[in-house]
Coordinates of C-alpha atoms and ligand atoms in Angstrom, one line a residue:
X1 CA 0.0 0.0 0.0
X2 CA 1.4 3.3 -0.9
X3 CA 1.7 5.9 1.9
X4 CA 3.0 9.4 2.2
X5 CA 4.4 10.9 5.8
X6 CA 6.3 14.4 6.0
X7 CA 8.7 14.3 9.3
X8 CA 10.2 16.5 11.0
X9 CA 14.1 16.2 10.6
X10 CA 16.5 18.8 11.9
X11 CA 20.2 19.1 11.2
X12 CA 20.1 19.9 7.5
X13 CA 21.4 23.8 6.5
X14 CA 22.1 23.6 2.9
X15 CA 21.1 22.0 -0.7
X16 CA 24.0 19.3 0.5
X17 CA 22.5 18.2 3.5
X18 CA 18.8 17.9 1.2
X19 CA 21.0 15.6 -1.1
X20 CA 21.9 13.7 1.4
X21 CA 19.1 12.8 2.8
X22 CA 17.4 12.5 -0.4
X23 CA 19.9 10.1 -1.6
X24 CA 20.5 7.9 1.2
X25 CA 16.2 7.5 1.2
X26 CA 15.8 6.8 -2.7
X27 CA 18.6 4.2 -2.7
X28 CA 16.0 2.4 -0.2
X29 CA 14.1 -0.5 -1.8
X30 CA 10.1 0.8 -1.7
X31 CA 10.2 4.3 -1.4
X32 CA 8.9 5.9 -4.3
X33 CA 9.7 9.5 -4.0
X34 CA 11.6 11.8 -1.6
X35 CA 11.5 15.8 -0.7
X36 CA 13.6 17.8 1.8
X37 CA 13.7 21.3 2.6
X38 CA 16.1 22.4 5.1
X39 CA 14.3 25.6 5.3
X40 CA 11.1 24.4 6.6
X41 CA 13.2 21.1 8.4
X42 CA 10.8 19.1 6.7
X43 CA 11.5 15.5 4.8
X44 CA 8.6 14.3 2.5
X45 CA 8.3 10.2 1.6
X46 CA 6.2 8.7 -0.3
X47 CA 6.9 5.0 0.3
X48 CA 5.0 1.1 -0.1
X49 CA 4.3 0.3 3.4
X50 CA 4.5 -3.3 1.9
X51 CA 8.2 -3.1 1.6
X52 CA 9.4 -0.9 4.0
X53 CA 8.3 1.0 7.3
X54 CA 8.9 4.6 9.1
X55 CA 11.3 3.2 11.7
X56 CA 13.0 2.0 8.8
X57 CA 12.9 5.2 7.0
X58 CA 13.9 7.0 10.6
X59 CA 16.4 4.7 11.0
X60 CA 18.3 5.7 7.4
X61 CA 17.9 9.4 8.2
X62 CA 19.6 9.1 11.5
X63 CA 22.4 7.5 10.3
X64 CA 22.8 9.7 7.5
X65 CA 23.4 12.3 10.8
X66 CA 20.2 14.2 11.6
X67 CA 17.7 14.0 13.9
X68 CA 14.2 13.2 13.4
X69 CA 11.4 14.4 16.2
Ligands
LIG101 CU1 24.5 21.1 4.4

């Protein structure tokens, strides 16, 4: 089933910390599409709840090195 969720994630400050995030998310079997803003400390996911979960998706932005609330 797709799903979308928009977290909170703090830590990014620039277009590289967006990539980052964005990257490490869209190299993540079953999510679909990715958005970040570090203005807004927003990330967007649009992701098959079949394949993967939001601890999951948590779990790859923390170690990526920002925080999620
Ligand atoms: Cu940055």
């Amino acid at each position: 089933m797709n799903e979308s969720s928009e977290l909170t994630v703090t830590g990014m400050k620039c277009g590289g910390c967006e990539n980052t995030v964005k990257g490490k998310l869209q190299s993540v079997d079953g999510i679909t599409a990715v958005s970040a803003s570090s203005k807004t400390n927003t990330v967007s996911v649009e992701f098959n709840s079949a394949v993967v979960n939001l601890d999951t998706i948590k779990k790859v932005i923390v170690e990526a090195g920002f925080s999620v609330e």
